[in-house]
Coordinates of C-alpha atoms in Angstrom, one line a residue:
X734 CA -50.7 124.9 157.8
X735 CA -50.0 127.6 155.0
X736 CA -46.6 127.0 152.6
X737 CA -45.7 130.5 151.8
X738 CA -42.5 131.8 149.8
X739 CA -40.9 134.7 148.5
X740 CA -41.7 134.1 144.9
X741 CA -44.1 132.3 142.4
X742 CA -43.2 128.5 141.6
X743 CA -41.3 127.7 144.6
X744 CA -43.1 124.8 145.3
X745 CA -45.9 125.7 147.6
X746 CA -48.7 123.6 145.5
X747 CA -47.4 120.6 145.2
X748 CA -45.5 120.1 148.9
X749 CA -49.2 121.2 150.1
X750 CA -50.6 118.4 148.0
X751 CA -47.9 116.0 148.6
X752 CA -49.2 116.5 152.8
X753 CA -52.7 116.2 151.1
X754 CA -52.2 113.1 149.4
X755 CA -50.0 111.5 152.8
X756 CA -53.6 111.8 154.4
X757 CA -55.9 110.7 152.2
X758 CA -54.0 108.5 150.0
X759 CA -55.0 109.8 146.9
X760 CA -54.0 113.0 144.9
X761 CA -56.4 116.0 145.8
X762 CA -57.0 119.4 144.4
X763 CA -57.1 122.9 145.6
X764 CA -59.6 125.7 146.0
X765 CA -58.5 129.3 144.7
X766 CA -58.3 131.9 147.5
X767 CA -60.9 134.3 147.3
X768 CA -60.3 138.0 148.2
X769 CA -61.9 141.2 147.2
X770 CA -64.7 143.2 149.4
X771 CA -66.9 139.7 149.4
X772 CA -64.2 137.6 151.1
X773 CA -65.9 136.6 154.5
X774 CA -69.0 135.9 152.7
X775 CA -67.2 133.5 150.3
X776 CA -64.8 132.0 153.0
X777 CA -68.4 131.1 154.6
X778 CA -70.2 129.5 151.7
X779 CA -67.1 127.5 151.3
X780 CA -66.7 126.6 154.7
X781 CA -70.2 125.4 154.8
X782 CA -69.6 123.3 151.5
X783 CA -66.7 121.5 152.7
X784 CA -68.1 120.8 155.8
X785 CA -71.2 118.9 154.0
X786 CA -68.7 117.2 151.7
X787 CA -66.5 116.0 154.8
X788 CA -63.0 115.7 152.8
X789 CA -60.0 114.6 154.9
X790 CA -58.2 117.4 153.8
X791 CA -58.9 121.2 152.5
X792 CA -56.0 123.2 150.1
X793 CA -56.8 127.0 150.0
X794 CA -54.6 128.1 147.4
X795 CA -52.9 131.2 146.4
X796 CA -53.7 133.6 149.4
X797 CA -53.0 137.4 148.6
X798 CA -52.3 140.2 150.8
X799 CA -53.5 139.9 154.7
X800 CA -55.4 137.0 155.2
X801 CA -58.5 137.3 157.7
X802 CA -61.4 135.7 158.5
X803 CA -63.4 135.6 161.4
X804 CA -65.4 132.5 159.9
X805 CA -62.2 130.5 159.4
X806 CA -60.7 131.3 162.7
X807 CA -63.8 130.3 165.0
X808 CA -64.6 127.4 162.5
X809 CA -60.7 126.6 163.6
X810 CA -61.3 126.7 167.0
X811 CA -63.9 125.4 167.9
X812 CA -64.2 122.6 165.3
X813 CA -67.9 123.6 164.5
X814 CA -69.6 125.0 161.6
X815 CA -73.4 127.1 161.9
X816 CA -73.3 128.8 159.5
X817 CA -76.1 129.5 156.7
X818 CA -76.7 127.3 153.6
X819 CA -76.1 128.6 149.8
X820 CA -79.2 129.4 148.6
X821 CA -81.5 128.5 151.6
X822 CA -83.1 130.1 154.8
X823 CA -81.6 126.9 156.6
X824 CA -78.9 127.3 158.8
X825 CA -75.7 123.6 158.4
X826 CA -74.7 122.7 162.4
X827 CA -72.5 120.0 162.2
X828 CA -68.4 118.8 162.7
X829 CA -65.9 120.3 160.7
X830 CA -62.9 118.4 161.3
X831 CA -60.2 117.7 158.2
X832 CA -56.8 119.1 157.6
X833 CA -56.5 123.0 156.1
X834 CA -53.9 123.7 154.1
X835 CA -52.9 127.5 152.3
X836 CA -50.6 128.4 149.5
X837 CA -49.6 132.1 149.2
X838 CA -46.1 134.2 148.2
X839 CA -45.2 136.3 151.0
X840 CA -48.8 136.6 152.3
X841 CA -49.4 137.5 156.2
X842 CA -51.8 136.2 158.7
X843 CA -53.4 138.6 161.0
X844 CA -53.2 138.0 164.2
X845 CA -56.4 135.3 164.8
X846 CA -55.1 133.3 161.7
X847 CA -51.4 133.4 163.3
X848 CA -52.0 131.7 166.4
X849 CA -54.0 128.9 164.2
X850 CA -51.4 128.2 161.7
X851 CA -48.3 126.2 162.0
X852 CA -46.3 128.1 158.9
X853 CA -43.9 126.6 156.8
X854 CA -41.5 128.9 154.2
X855 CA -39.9 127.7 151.4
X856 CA -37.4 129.4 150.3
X857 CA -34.5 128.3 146.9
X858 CA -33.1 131.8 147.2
X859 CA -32.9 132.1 143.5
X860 CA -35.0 134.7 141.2
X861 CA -36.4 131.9 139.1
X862 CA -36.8 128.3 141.2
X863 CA -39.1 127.2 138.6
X864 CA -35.4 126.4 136.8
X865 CA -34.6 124.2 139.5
X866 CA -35.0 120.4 138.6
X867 CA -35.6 117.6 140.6
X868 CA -36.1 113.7 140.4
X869 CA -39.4 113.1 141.8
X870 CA -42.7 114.7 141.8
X871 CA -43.6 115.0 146.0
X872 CA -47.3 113.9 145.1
X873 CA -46.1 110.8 143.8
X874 CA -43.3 110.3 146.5
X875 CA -45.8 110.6 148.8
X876 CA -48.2 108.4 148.2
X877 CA -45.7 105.4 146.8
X878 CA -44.1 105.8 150.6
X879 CA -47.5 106.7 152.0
X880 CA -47.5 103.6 154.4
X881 CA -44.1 103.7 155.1
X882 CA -44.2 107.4 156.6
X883 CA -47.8 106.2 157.9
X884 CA -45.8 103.5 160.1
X885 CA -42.8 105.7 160.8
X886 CA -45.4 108.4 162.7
X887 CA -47.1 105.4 164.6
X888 CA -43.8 104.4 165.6
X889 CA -42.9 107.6 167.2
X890 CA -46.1 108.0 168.5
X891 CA -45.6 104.6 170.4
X892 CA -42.3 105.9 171.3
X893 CA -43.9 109.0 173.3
X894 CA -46.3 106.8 174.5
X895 CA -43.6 104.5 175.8
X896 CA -41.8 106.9 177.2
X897 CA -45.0 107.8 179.6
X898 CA -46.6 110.4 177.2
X899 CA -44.1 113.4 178.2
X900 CA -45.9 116.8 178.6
X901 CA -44.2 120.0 176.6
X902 CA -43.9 123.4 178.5
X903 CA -45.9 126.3 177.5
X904 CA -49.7 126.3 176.0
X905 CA -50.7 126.7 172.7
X906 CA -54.2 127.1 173.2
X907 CA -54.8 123.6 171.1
X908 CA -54.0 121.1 174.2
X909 CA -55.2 118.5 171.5
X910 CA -52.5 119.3 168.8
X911 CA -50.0 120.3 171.8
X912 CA -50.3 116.9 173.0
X913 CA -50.8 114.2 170.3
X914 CA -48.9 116.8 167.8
X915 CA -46.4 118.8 169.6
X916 CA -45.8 116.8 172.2
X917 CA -44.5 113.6 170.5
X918 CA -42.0 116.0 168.0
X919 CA -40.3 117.8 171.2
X920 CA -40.1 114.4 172.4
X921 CA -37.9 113.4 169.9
X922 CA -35.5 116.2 169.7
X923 CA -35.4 116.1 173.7
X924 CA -34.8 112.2 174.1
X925 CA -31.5 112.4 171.2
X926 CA -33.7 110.1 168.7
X927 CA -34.1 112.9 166.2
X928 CA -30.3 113.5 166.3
X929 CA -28.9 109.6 166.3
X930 CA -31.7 109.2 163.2
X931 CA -29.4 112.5 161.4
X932 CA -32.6 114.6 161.3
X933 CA -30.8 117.4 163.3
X934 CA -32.3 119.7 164.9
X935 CA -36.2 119.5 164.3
X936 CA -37.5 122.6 166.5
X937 CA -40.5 123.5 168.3
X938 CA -43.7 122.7 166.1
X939 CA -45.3 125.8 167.9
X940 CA -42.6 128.2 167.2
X941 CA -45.2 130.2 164.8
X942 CA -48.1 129.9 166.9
X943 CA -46.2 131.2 170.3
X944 CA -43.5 133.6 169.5
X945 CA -43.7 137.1 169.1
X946 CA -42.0 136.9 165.7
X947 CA -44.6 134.7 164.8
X948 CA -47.8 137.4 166.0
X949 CA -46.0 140.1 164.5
X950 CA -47.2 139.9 160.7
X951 CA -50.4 141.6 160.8
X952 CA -49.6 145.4 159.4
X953 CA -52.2 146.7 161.9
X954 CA -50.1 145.7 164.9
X955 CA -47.3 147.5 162.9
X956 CA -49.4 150.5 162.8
X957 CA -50.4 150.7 166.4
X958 CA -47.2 149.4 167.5
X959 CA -46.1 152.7 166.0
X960 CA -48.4 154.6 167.5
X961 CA -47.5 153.6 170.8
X962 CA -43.9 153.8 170.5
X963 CA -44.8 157.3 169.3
X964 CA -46.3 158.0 172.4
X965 CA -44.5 156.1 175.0
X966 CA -41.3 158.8 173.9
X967 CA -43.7 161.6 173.2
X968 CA -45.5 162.0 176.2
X969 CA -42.8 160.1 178.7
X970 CA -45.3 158.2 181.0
X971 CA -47.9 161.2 181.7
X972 CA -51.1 161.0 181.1
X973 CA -52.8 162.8 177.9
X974 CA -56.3 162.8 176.3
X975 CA -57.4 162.2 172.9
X976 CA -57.5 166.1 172.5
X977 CA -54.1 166.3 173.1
X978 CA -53.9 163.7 170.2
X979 CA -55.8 165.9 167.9
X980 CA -53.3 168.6 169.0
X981 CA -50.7 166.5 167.6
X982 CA -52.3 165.8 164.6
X983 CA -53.1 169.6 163.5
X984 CA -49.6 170.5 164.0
X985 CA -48.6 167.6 162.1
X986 CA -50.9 169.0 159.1
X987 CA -49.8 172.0 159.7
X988 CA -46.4 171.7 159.7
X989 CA -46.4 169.6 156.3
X990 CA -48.2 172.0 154.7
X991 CA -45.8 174.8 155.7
X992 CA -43.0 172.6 154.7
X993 CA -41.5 173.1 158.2
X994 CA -39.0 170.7 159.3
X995 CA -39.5 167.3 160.3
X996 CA -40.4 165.9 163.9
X997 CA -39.8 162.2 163.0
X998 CA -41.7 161.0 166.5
X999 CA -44.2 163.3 166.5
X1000 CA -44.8 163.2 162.8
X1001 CA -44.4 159.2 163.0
X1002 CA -46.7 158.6 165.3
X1003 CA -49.6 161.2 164.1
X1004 CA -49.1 159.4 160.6
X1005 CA -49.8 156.3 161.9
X1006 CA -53.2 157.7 163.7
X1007 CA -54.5 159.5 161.1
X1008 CA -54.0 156.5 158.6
X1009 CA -57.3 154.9 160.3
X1010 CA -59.0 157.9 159.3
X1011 CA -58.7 157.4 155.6
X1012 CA -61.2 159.5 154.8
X1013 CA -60.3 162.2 156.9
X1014 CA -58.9 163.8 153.2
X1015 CA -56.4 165.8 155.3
X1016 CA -58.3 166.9 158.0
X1017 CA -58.2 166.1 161.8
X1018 CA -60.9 163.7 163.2
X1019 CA -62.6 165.3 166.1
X1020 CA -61.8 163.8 169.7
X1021 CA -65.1 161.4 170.0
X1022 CA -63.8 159.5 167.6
X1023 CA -60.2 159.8 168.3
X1024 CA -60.9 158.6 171.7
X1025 CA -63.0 155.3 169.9
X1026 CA -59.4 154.2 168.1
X1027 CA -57.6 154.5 172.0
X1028 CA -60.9 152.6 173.5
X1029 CA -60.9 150.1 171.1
X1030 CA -56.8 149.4 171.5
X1031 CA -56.6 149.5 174.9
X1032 CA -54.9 147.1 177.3
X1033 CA -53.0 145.7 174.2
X1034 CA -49.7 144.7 174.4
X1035 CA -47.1 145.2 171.5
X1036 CA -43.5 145.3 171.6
X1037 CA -43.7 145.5 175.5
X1038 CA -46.0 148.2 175.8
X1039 CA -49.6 149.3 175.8
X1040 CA -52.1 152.1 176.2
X1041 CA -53.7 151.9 180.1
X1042 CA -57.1 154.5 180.9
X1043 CA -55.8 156.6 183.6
X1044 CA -59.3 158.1 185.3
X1045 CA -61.2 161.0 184.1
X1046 CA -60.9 164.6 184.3
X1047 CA -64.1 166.8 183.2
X1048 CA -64.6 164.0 182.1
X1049 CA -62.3 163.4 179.2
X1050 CA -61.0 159.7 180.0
X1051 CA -56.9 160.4 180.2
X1052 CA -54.7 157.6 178.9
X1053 CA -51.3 156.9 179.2
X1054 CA -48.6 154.6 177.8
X1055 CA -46.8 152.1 179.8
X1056 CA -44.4 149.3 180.0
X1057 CA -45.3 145.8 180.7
X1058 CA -44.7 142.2 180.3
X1059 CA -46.7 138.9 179.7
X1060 CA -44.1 136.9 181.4
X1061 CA -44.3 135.1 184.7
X1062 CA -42.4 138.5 186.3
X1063 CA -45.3 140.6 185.3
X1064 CA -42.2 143.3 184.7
X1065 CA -40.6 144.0 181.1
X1066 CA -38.1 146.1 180.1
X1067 CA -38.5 148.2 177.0
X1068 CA -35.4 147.4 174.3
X1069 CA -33.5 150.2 174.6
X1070 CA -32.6 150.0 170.8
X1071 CA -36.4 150.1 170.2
X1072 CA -36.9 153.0 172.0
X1073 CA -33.8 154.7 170.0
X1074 CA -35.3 153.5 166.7
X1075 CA -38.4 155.3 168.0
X1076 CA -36.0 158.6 169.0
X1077 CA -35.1 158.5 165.3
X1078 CA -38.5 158.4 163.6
X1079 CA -38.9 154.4 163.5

């Protein structure tokens, strides 16, 4: 559960401490992100440490930039830590089960971390919310009312129970939380109580996890999104091969050089492909490994479309962009103002 908002001071420590101290009753610290080149291997020897210390509940604060981890995400879902142990040959197998918490100001999750996060933005909309005053400290508030809220979950959760444990549409890929989580908050909103109590509208608790808006904050999916918007207008449904690509690129190059005028959706989508050759220094990467970037993205969906082989001819595999959906209908329509944002250079 990260608290992310658009500025420093908003708040973000302390509500995530306030949750911290509702679970274990007493007030708890926080653990400064760590990013840099050596982040996975310092996400791992803290994973490990907190998983031998067992807390209740884990604050990561202060998160910078994209946040990914491939240690954090599996250690996530599957509950389970093996991972090596600081400054031994032995290897820590054990439980890792205890709440996680983040901080950050306007960080993004890729897309693993998104589907494992239930996000939370605060937001004063003012330049300077560390101005703002207020009569309680939420630490404090939540532990002097830490039974009170304690007995007000139970009660719902009897409530849900009660009402013969209703099941919410749609997977999360956490049937657990869905359930015992998810299920009881629907539940409420559904059944009127969350209205009559003047809570209003309360939402779905899975809204970040399962919509697209939610999935959308890694700037990679941004960048091939691009790419195959690029394409889908480019090339019109035919097929084309990662020389043709290349093609593209040179002219690209070429034509910036020259200072001839722009082709937004070629030059759009050729940007895009050349920034994961960083460093190409202005050159065009040869078709092997052109042909690696389509390989490695293929079959991904992204704003309703995604990049499908096609056979082989001489063989040069031939790919081709096409429209799709995820829904039950297995048929999606492309937003025409999408594709006329990608008519116009995105």
């Amino acid at each position: 559960m990260p608290f992310e908002a658009p500025v420093q001071a908003s708040g973000k420590t302390v509500a995530a401490q306030a949750v911290g101290t509702l679970i274990t009753g007493e007030y708890i610290g926080v653990t400064a992100h760590a990013g840099g080149g050596d982040a996975e291997t310092e996400m791992k020897k803290q994973i490990v440490t907190v998983a031998r210390n067992a807390p209740p509940c884990w604050i990561i604060d202060n998160v910078t930039g994209t946040w990914r981890s491939s240690a954090l995400a599996t250690m996530i879902s599957s509950g389970i830590v093996n991972e090596r142990i600081l400054g031994s040959n032995d290897n820590y197998l054990g439980p890792c089960r205890f709440a996680l918490l983040a901080t950050g100001n306007n960080a993004s999750l890729d897309r693993d971390l998104a589907r494992r996060f239930v996000r939370i933005r605060l937001d004063h909309g003012i330049e300077c919310p560390q101005t703002l005053s207020f009569p309680f400290e939420p630490p404090d508030k939540a532990r002097e009312m830490r039974l009170e809220i304690v007995r007000s979950i139970l009660v719902i959760l009897q409530g849900w129970r009660n009402a013969g444990s209703p099941e919410t549409k749609g997977g999360t890929g956490f049937p657990g939380w869905s359930k015992f989580v998810r299920g009881p908050v629907v539940w409420l909103q559904e059944s009127g109580i969350a209205k009559a109590a003047g809570l209003g509208g309360l939402g779905d608790p899975a809204h970040s996890i399962i919509s697209a808006d939610g999935m959308g904050v890694d700037p990679e999916t941004e960048q091939w999104g691009a790419v195959l918007r690029g394409l889908h207008v480019l090339m019109d449904g035919n097929c084309f091969k990662a020389a043709d690509l290349a093609k593209e690129c040179r002219d690209y190059l070429a034509g910036r050089r020259q200072g001839a005028g722009v082709d937004d959706i070629r030059d759009d989508m050729a940007d895009n492909l050349l920034a994961y050759f960083p460093h190409s220094r202005g050159s065009v990467p040869n078709t092997t490994s052109i042909g690696r970037i389509l390989l490695n993205r293929r079959d991904r969906v992204i704003n309703g479309r995604k990049l499908i082989e096609s056979g082989k001819v001489g063989g040069s595999v031939r790919w081709r962009v096409v429209c799709c959906g995820e829904g039950a209908s297995g048929t999606h329509t492309v937003n025409d103002a999408d594709d006329e944002v990608g008519k116009l250079g995105g």
